[in-house]
mmCIF file of C-alpha atoms and ligand atoms in Angstrom:
data_model
loop_
_atom_site.group_PDB
_atom_site.id
_atom_site.type_symbol
_atom_site.label_atom_id
_atom_site.label_comp_id
_atom_site.label_asym_id
_atom_site.label_seq_id
_atom_site.Cartn_x
_atom_site.Cartn_y
_atom_site.Cartn_z
ATOM 1 C CA MET A 1 6.642 198.320 -52.675
ATOM 2 C CA PRO A 2 9.737 198.505 -50.426
ATOM 3 C CA THR A 3 11.534 201.834 -49.998
ATOM 4 C CA ASN A 4 15.296 202.352 -49.823
ATOM 5 C CA GLN A 5 17.212 204.628 -47.424
ATOM 6 C CA LEU A 6 16.452 207.664 -49.622
ATOM 7 C CA GLY A 7 12.749 207.035 -49.109
ATOM 8 C CA VAL A 8 12.464 206.165 -52.794
ATOM 9 C CA THR A 9 10.323 203.220 -53.790
ATOM 10 C CA ASP A 10 12.688 200.632 -55.210
ATOM 11 C CA GLY A 11 12.315 199.850 -58.876
ATOM 12 C CA VAL A 12 10.402 202.932 -60.064
ATOM 13 C CA LEU A 13 13.106 205.601 -59.930
ATOM 14 C CA ARG A 14 16.164 203.980 -61.419
ATOM 15 C CA SER A 15 18.640 206.784 -61.871
ATOM 16 C CA ASP A 16 19.721 209.960 -60.151
ATOM 17 C CA TYR A 17 18.254 211.789 -63.128
ATOM 18 C CA GLN A 18 14.817 210.224 -62.612
ATOM 19 C CA LYS A 19 15.004 211.025 -58.905
ATOM 20 C CA ALA A 20 15.720 214.674 -59.774
ATOM 21 C CA VAL A 21 12.751 214.793 -62.174
ATOM 22 C CA ALA A 22 10.470 213.191 -59.582
ATOM 23 C CA ASN A 23 11.718 215.645 -56.985
ATOM 24 C CA TYR A 24 10.935 218.546 -59.314
ATOM 25 C CA TRP A 25 7.295 217.442 -59.708
ATOM 26 C CA ASN A 26 6.968 216.520 -56.037
ATOM 27 C CA THR A 27 8.198 219.902 -54.814
ATOM 28 C CA ASN A 28 6.957 222.355 -57.492
ATOM 29 C CA ARG A 29 3.427 221.733 -56.367
ATOM 30 C CA ASN A 30 2.277 225.283 -55.654
ATOM 31 C CA ASP A 31 3.073 226.813 -59.026
ATOM 32 C CA PRO A 32 0.125 229.174 -59.706
ATOM 33 C CA VAL A 33 0.397 228.650 -63.450
ATOM 34 C CA ASN A 34 -0.920 225.136 -62.810
ATOM 35 C CA LEU A 35 -3.054 225.539 -59.695
ATOM 36 C CA ARG A 36 -4.893 228.758 -60.481
ATOM 37 C CA LEU A 37 -5.753 227.551 -63.976
ATOM 38 C CA GLY A 38 -6.876 224.151 -62.675
ATOM 39 C CA ASP A 39 -9.018 225.800 -60.014
ATOM 40 C CA VAL A 40 -11.130 227.365 -62.790
ATOM 41 C CA ASP A 41 -13.024 224.117 -63.381
ATOM 42 C CA GLY A 42 -11.149 221.290 -61.631
ATOM 43 C CA TYR A 43 -9.100 220.025 -64.610
ATOM 44 C CA TYR A 44 -5.442 220.417 -63.659
ATOM 45 C CA HIS A 45 -3.071 220.495 -66.630
ATOM 46 C CA HIS A 46 0.693 220.583 -66.850
ATOM 47 C CA HIS A 47 0.851 221.318 -70.540
ATOM 48 C CA TYR A 48 0.612 224.359 -72.798
ATOM 49 C CA GLY A 49 -2.185 225.761 -74.893
ATOM 50 C CA ILE A 50 -3.059 226.116 -78.573
ATOM 51 C CA GLY A 51 -5.480 228.224 -80.576
ATOM 52 C CA ASP A 52 -6.387 231.840 -81.194
ATOM 53 C CA VAL A 53 -6.266 234.096 -78.154
ATOM 54 C CA ASP A 54 -9.243 236.272 -77.308
ATOM 55 C CA TRP A 55 -7.172 239.427 -76.736
ATOM 56 C CA SER A 56 -10.225 241.277 -75.406
ATOM 57 C CA VAL A 57 -9.419 239.653 -72.030
ATOM 58 C CA LEU A 58 -6.779 242.365 -71.585
ATOM 59 C CA GLU A 59 -9.403 245.087 -71.946
ATOM 60 C CA GLY A 60 -12.198 245.968 -69.547
ATOM 61 C CA PRO A 61 -12.109 246.479 -65.764
ATOM 62 C CA GLU A 62 -8.640 246.099 -64.254
ATOM 63 C CA THR A 63 -10.008 244.458 -61.101
ATOM 64 C CA THR A 64 -11.138 241.378 -63.066
ATOM 65 C CA ARG A 65 -8.442 241.376 -65.767
ATOM 66 C CA ASP A 66 -6.253 238.804 -64.038
ATOM 67 C CA ASP A 67 -9.161 236.405 -63.699
ATOM 68 C CA ARG A 68 -10.052 236.804 -67.395
ATOM 69 C CA VAL A 69 -6.467 236.075 -68.457
ATOM 70 C CA ILE A 70 -6.286 232.971 -66.238
ATOM 71 C CA ARG A 71 -9.519 231.631 -67.727
ATOM 72 C CA GLU A 72 -8.313 232.299 -71.252
ATOM 73 C CA LEU A 73 -4.995 230.480 -70.675
ATOM 74 C CA HIS A 74 -6.917 227.556 -69.213
ATOM 75 C CA ARG A 75 -9.291 227.485 -72.186
ATOM 76 C CA LEU A 76 -6.292 227.223 -74.542
ATOM 77 C CA GLU A 77 -4.787 224.369 -72.489
ATOM 78 C CA HIS A 78 -8.134 222.575 -72.722
ATOM 79 C CA MET A 79 -8.088 223.072 -76.496
ATOM 80 C CA GLN A 80 -4.688 221.414 -76.648
ATOM 81 C CA ALA A 81 -5.980 218.382 -74.716
ATOM 82 C CA ARG A 82 -9.104 218.166 -76.887
ATOM 83 C CA PHE A 83 -6.965 218.239 -80.026
ATOM 84 C CA LEU A 84 -4.867 215.372 -78.687
ATOM 85 C CA ILE A 85 -7.960 213.385 -77.695
ATOM 86 C CA GLU A 86 -9.422 213.646 -81.199
ATOM 87 C CA GLN A 87 -6.354 211.767 -82.498
ATOM 88 C CA LEU A 88 -6.746 208.755 -80.205
ATOM 89 C CA GLY A 89 -8.869 206.812 -82.694
ATOM 90 C CA ASP A 90 -12.132 204.919 -82.191
ATOM 91 C CA VAL A 91 -11.795 204.177 -78.500
ATOM 92 C CA GLU A 92 -14.668 202.098 -77.098
ATOM 93 C CA PRO A 93 -15.973 202.136 -73.521
ATOM 94 C CA THR A 94 -14.580 198.598 -73.166
ATOM 95 C CA ASP A 95 -11.072 199.743 -74.151
ATOM 96 C CA ARG A 96 -8.244 200.587 -71.831
ATOM 97 C CA VAL A 97 -5.936 203.528 -72.569
ATOM 98 C CA LEU A 98 -2.677 204.739 -70.991
ATOM 99 C CA ASP A 99 -1.558 208.272 -70.078
ATOM 100 C CA GLY A 100 2.266 208.211 -70.029
ATOM 101 C CA GLY A 101 3.399 210.889 -67.568
ATOM 102 C CA SER A 102 -0.052 211.799 -66.268
ATOM 103 C CA GLY A 103 0.703 214.858 -64.126
ATOM 104 C CA ARG A 104 -2.347 215.910 -62.118
ATOM 105 C CA GLY A 105 -4.606 213.906 -64.424
ATOM 106 C CA GLY A 106 -6.462 216.626 -66.383
ATOM 107 C CA THR A 107 -6.191 214.931 -69.797
ATOM 108 C CA SER A 108 -7.002 211.491 -68.316
ATOM 109 C CA PHE A 109 -10.355 212.705 -66.975
ATOM 110 C CA MET A 110 -11.191 214.349 -70.301
ATOM 111 C CA VAL A 111 -10.394 211.102 -72.162
ATOM 112 C CA HIS A 112 -12.585 209.057 -69.831
ATOM 113 C CA GLU A 113 -15.451 211.541 -70.246
ATOM 114 C CA ARG A 114 -15.076 211.502 -74.042
ATOM 115 C CA PHE A 115 -14.952 207.722 -74.555
ATOM 116 C CA GLY A 116 -16.146 206.137 -71.300
ATOM 117 C CA CYS A 117 -13.013 203.953 -71.420
ATOM 118 C CA ARG A 118 -10.788 202.857 -68.573
ATOM 119 C CA VAL A 119 -7.738 205.099 -68.160
ATOM 120 C CA ASP A 120 -4.492 204.318 -66.369
ATOM 121 C CA GLY A 121 -2.090 207.178 -65.739
ATOM 122 C CA VAL A 122 1.534 206.703 -64.698
ATOM 123 C CA THR A 123 3.848 209.313 -63.231
ATOM 124 C CA ILE A 124 7.084 209.177 -61.259
ATOM 125 C CA SER A 125 5.795 211.848 -58.862
ATOM 126 C CA GLU A 126 4.146 210.256 -55.834
ATOM 127 C CA TYR A 127 2.603 213.619 -54.982
ATOM 128 C CA GLN A 128 0.922 213.764 -58.400
ATOM 129 C CA VAL A 129 -0.374 210.194 -58.037
ATOM 130 C CA GLY A 130 -2.049 211.178 -54.762
ATOM 131 C CA PHE A 131 -3.439 214.435 -56.161
ATOM 132 C CA ALA A 132 -4.862 212.799 -59.293
ATOM 133 C CA ASN A 133 -6.361 209.843 -57.410
ATOM 134 C CA ASP A 134 -8.038 212.337 -55.043
ATOM 135 C CA GLN A 135 -9.501 214.028 -58.106
ATOM 136 C CA ALA A 136 -10.750 210.663 -59.360
ATOM 137 C CA ALA A 137 -12.422 210.082 -55.981
ATOM 138 C CA LYS A 138 -14.088 213.526 -56.097
ATOM 139 C CA ARG A 139 -15.424 212.691 -59.549
ATOM 140 C CA GLY A 140 -16.584 209.226 -58.473
ATOM 141 C CA VAL A 141 -14.532 207.467 -61.172
ATOM 142 C CA THR A 142 -11.898 205.577 -59.161
ATOM 143 C CA ASP A 143 -12.985 202.284 -60.737
ATOM 144 C CA ARG A 144 -12.365 203.681 -64.271
ATOM 145 C CA VAL A 145 -9.523 206.227 -63.927
ATOM 146 C CA LYS A 146 -6.501 205.191 -61.860
ATOM 147 C CA PHE A 147 -3.121 206.782 -61.344
ATOM 148 C CA HIS A 148 -0.029 204.771 -60.512
ATOM 149 C CA PHE A 149 3.446 205.497 -59.221
ATOM 150 C CA ARG A 150 5.181 203.774 -62.113
ATOM 151 C CA ASN A 151 7.852 204.492 -64.671
ATOM 152 C CA MET A 152 6.549 204.750 -68.221
ATOM 153 C CA LEU A 153 9.763 203.093 -69.434
ATOM 154 C CA ASP A 154 8.808 199.927 -67.582
ATOM 155 C CA THR A 155 5.175 200.072 -66.511
ATOM 156 C CA GLY A 156 4.602 196.476 -65.439
ATOM 157 C CA PHE A 157 1.235 196.399 -67.264
ATOM 158 C CA ASP A 158 0.323 193.365 -69.381
ATOM 159 C CA THR A 159 1.473 193.069 -72.985
ATOM 160 C CA ALA A 160 -1.130 194.286 -75.536
ATOM 161 C CA ALA A 161 -3.368 195.621 -72.754
ATOM 162 C CA PHE A 162 -4.012 199.054 -74.298
ATOM 163 C CA ARG A 163 -6.025 200.288 -77.289
ATOM 164 C CA SER A 164 -4.318 203.687 -77.228
ATOM 165 C CA ILE A 165 -1.488 205.446 -75.412
ATOM 166 C CA TRP A 166 -0.691 209.132 -75.272
ATOM 167 C CA THR A 167 2.082 211.308 -73.906
ATOM 168 C CA ASN A 168 1.330 214.977 -73.390
ATOM 169 C CA GLU A 169 4.638 216.820 -72.943
ATOM 170 C CA THR A 170 6.487 214.013 -71.199
ATOM 171 C CA THR A 171 8.810 212.429 -73.772
ATOM 172 C CA MET A 172 11.587 214.965 -73.142
ATOM 173 C CA TYR A 173 12.302 213.182 -69.847
ATOM 174 C CA VAL A 174 13.145 209.770 -71.284
ATOM 175 C CA ASP A 175 15.086 207.813 -73.851
ATOM 176 C CA LEU A 176 12.726 207.547 -76.829
ATOM 177 C CA PHE A 177 13.956 204.140 -77.974
ATOM 178 C CA LYS A 178 13.261 202.641 -74.548
ATOM 179 C CA LEU A 179 9.925 204.437 -74.268
ATOM 180 C CA PHE A 180 8.605 203.361 -77.645
ATOM 181 C CA ALA A 181 9.781 199.769 -77.061
ATOM 182 C CA GLU A 182 7.606 199.722 -73.933
ATOM 183 C CA PHE A 183 4.670 201.336 -75.751
ATOM 184 C CA ALA A 184 4.949 198.851 -78.640
ATOM 185 C CA ARG A 185 4.772 196.062 -76.058
ATOM 186 C CA LEU A 186 1.744 197.595 -74.323
ATOM 187 C CA LEU A 187 -0.293 198.422 -77.437
ATOM 188 C CA LYS A 188 -2.670 195.962 -79.044
ATOM 189 C CA ASP A 189 -2.060 195.167 -82.709
ATOM 190 C CA GLY A 190 -3.116 198.248 -84.681
ATOM 191 C CA GLY A 191 -3.271 200.279 -81.464
ATOM 192 C CA ARG A 192 -2.556 203.985 -81.554
ATOM 193 C CA TYR A 193 0.066 206.200 -79.963
ATOM 194 C CA VAL A 194 -0.403 209.989 -79.794
ATOM 195 C CA CYS A 195 2.346 212.359 -78.694
ATOM 196 C CA ILE A 196 2.424 216.105 -78.177
ATOM 197 C CA THR A 197 5.925 217.351 -77.522
ATOM 198 C CA GLY A 198 8.436 220.115 -77.947
ATOM 199 C CA CYS A 199 11.424 219.052 -80.032
ATOM 200 C CA TYR A 200 14.399 220.935 -81.344
ATOM 201 C CA ASN A 201 15.003 221.509 -85.007
ATOM 202 C CA ASP A 202 17.964 219.427 -86.138
ATOM 203 C CA ILE A 203 17.466 220.447 -89.751
ATOM 204 C CA THR A 204 19.137 223.793 -89.139
ATOM 205 C CA GLY A 205 21.656 222.736 -86.536
ATOM 206 C CA GLY A 206 22.012 221.657 -82.923
ATOM 207 C CA ARG A 207 20.327 222.684 -79.703
ATOM 208 C CA SER A 208 19.872 226.458 -79.560
ATOM 209 C CA ARG A 209 20.569 228.587 -76.504
ATOM 210 C CA ALA A 210 16.830 229.116 -75.951
ATOM 211 C CA VAL A 211 16.166 225.351 -76.078
ATOM 212 C CA SER A 212 18.982 224.805 -73.542
ATOM 213 C CA GLN A 213 17.322 227.361 -71.254
ATOM 214 C CA ILE A 214 14.038 225.419 -71.425
ATOM 215 C CA ASP A 215 15.903 222.179 -70.638
ATOM 216 C CA ALA A 216 17.527 223.809 -67.622
ATOM 217 C CA LYS A 217 14.228 225.146 -66.269
ATOM 218 C CA TYR A 218 12.433 221.775 -66.397
ATOM 219 C CA ILE A 219 15.425 219.417 -65.881
ATOM 220 C CA CYS A 220 14.528 217.823 -69.183
ATOM 221 C CA ASN A 221 16.386 216.792 -72.291
ATOM 222 C CA ILE A 222 14.531 218.016 -75.367
ATOM 223 C CA HIS A 223 15.106 215.612 -78.255
ATOM 224 C CA PRO A 224 15.838 216.512 -81.859
ATOM 225 C CA ARG A 225 12.899 216.156 -84.238
ATOM 226 C CA SER A 226 14.535 213.283 -86.162
ATOM 227 C CA GLU A 227 14.938 211.185 -83.007
ATOM 228 C CA TYR A 228 11.167 210.708 -82.714
ATOM 229 C CA PHE A 229 10.846 209.156 -86.140
ATOM 230 C CA LYS A 230 13.926 206.958 -85.769
ATOM 231 C CA ALA A 231 12.666 205.624 -82.441
ATOM 232 C CA LEU A 232 9.118 205.051 -83.755
ATOM 233 C CA ALA A 233 10.394 203.188 -86.819
ATOM 234 C CA ALA A 234 12.697 201.063 -84.669
ATOM 235 C CA ASN A 235 9.724 199.967 -82.578
ATOM 236 C CA ASN A 236 7.023 199.002 -85.083
ATOM 237 C CA LEU A 237 5.187 202.316 -84.695
ATOM 238 C CA VAL A 238 4.211 203.860 -88.038
ATOM 239 C CA PRO A 239 3.324 207.587 -88.235
ATOM 240 C CA ILE A 240 -0.073 208.375 -89.753
ATOM 241 C CA ASN A 241 -0.275 212.051 -88.858
ATOM 242 C CA VAL A 242 2.290 214.712 -87.983
ATOM 243 C CA ILE A 243 1.207 218.293 -87.301
ATOM 244 C CA ASP A 244 3.444 221.224 -86.490
ATOM 245 C CA LEU A 245 1.467 223.043 -83.787
ATOM 246 C CA THR A 246 4.071 225.795 -83.391
ATOM 247 C CA PRO A 247 1.970 228.559 -85.010
ATOM 248 C CA GLN A 248 -1.001 227.541 -82.845
ATOM 249 C CA THR A 249 0.918 227.672 -79.574
ATOM 250 C CA ILE A 250 2.754 230.996 -80.015
ATOM 251 C CA PRO A 251 -0.333 233.125 -79.135
ATOM 252 C CA TYR A 252 -0.721 231.170 -75.860
ATOM 253 C CA TRP A 253 2.854 232.056 -74.931
ATOM 254 C CA GLU A 254 2.343 235.699 -75.881
ATOM 255 C CA LEU A 255 -0.642 235.917 -73.552
ATOM 256 C CA ARG A 256 1.123 233.983 -70.801
ATOM 257 C CA ALA A 257 4.067 236.413 -70.986
ATOM 258 C CA LYS A 258 1.642 239.232 -70.126
ATOM 259 C CA SER A 259 -0.053 237.313 -67.313
ATOM 260 C CA SER A 260 0.426 237.318 -63.548
ATOM 261 C CA VAL A 261 1.392 233.609 -63.704
ATOM 262 C CA ALA A 262 4.371 234.097 -66.038
ATOM 263 C CA THR A 263 7.371 232.133 -64.752
ATOM 264 C CA GLY A 264 10.173 233.604 -66.867
ATOM 265 C CA VAL A 265 10.319 230.632 -69.242
ATOM 266 C CA GLU A 266 8.024 232.474 -71.677
ATOM 267 C CA GLU A 267 10.900 234.338 -73.304
ATOM 268 C CA PRO A 268 12.996 231.246 -74.180
ATOM 269 C CA PHE A 269 9.875 229.530 -75.555
ATOM 270 C CA LEU A 270 8.923 232.509 -77.709
ATOM 271 C CA THR A 271 12.505 233.002 -78.892
ATOM 272 C CA ALA A 272 12.954 229.324 -79.768
ATOM 273 C CA TYR A 273 9.631 229.063 -81.602
ATOM 274 C CA LYS A 274 10.052 232.315 -83.497
ATOM 275 C CA GLU A 275 13.678 231.700 -84.540
ATOM 276 C CA GLY A 276 12.682 228.215 -85.757
ATOM 277 C CA SER A 277 14.995 226.229 -83.465
ATOM 278 C CA PHE A 278 12.094 224.508 -81.669
ATOM 279 C CA HIS A 279 8.755 223.008 -82.706
ATOM 280 C CA TYR A 280 5.587 222.034 -80.895
ATOM 281 C CA LEU A 281 4.689 218.779 -82.609
ATOM 282 C CA LEU A 282 1.800 216.339 -82.623
ATOM 283 C CA ILE A 283 2.711 212.849 -83.807
ATOM 284 C CA VAL A 284 0.205 210.030 -84.307
ATOM 285 C CA ALA A 285 1.491 206.496 -84.965
ATOM 286 C CA ASP A 286 -0.065 203.036 -85.190
ATOM 287 C CA ARG A 287 1.380 199.760 -83.969
ATOM 288 C CA ILE A 288 2.189 197.221 -86.681
ATOM 289 C CA VAL A 289 0.349 193.916 -86.281
ATOM 290 C CA ARG A 290 2.592 191.379 -84.537
HETATM 291 C C1 SAM B 301 5.002 218.450 -68.124
HETATM 292 S S1 SAM B 301 4.270 217.223 -67.082
HETATM 293 C C2 SAM B 301 2.922 216.701 -68.123
HETATM 294 C C3 SAM B 301 1.766 216.117 -67.322
HETATM 295 C C4 SAM B 301 0.521 215.714 -68.118
HETATM 296 N N1 SAM B 301 0.846 214.873 -69.243
HETATM 297 C C5 SAM B 301 -0.278 216.895 -68.561
HETATM 298 O O1 SAM B 301 -0.455 217.100 -69.763
HETATM 299 O O2 SAM B 301 -0.796 217.604 -67.694
HETATM 300 C C6 SAM B 301 5.455 215.889 -67.189
HETATM 301 C C7 SAM B 301 5.050 214.602 -66.492
HETATM 302 O O3 SAM B 301 5.919 213.554 -66.896
HETATM 303 C C8 SAM B 301 6.141 212.719 -65.788
HETATM 304 N N2 SAM B 301 7.314 211.870 -66.025
HETATM 305 C C9 SAM B 301 8.591 212.243 -66.281
HETATM 306 N N3 SAM B 301 9.372 211.153 -66.446
HETATM 307 C C10 SAM B 301 8.568 210.066 -66.278
HETATM 308 C C11 SAM B 301 8.791 208.665 -66.336
HETATM 309 N N4 SAM B 301 9.988 208.148 -66.597
HETATM 310 N N5 SAM B 301 7.722 207.853 -66.108
HETATM 311 C C12 SAM B 301 6.493 208.351 -65.840
HETATM 312 N N6 SAM B 301 6.226 209.678 -65.786
HETATM 313 C C13 SAM B 301 7.257 210.527 -66.014
HETATM 314 C C14 SAM B 301 6.271 213.684 -64.636
HETATM 315 O O4 SAM B 301 6.158 213.039 -63.399
HETATM 316 C C15 SAM B 301 5.101 214.631 -64.959
HETATM 317 O O5 SAM B 301 3.905 214.081 -64.462
#
């Protein structure tokens, strides 16, 4: 693809906002909260964790405490990905699935290992594309798991090419109506979309201060809860399962706040979740037959 004078590949990054998001993921590449956890077993995640914390990791010898906490945080992030994967439906090895906003590819590799299917990941960070494709090469799966420098709002993939699509903490970067229009185009009839996201609670009011602090940290635009369901309904995507994962993610944040890889965003997350202004939601929806 040709590049413009900013060194940006034409057509993928279409707004100054998208360039800023891409720049964030291209430059925040040494964040220990991602790298040290990924180094535990080679699955690099850029999402949060769910499940009960084994608080005994804080006990025992101080010299190995940090390592125990890192492993525990990573285990909880794996649990989150496994939970998402279980919602993807009956994916066959012959199916193709899409990871919208694939990061360093951790969930994509887990999905391929679970179903044997072909996985395409798209991200607007060229650095992440390179990192994840290197991981695919190390695993010997480059023919089955591929990462692309593409915009999930306009992927360029064929219509009805995918059995399932997921987004793991990526929808807060895009317009949901545009995103779900593209996903409805890409999904086969009856195909499944799975989303894990943070969204703000518009039942009790507008965006809270804590939610605004999270937005500022990640250059994102957290959507209200209602927006997801409006945008799904407008695009022939019908919810079959909605789970509020907020109670399951709070322990992860409490442990992370005590860890050496805390970034400072732990407090706004814990405040927002505990005051009820923010939810961690799983949404599963199926595409209406054309
Ligand atoms: C919080 S990370 C999540 C990464 C991954 N889903 C995971 O669970 O590890 C957000 C990701 O969304 C991607 N992203 C943001 N806007 C995008 C867009 N318009 N198209 C494709 N990817 C996008 C970023 O490049 C980054 O990879």
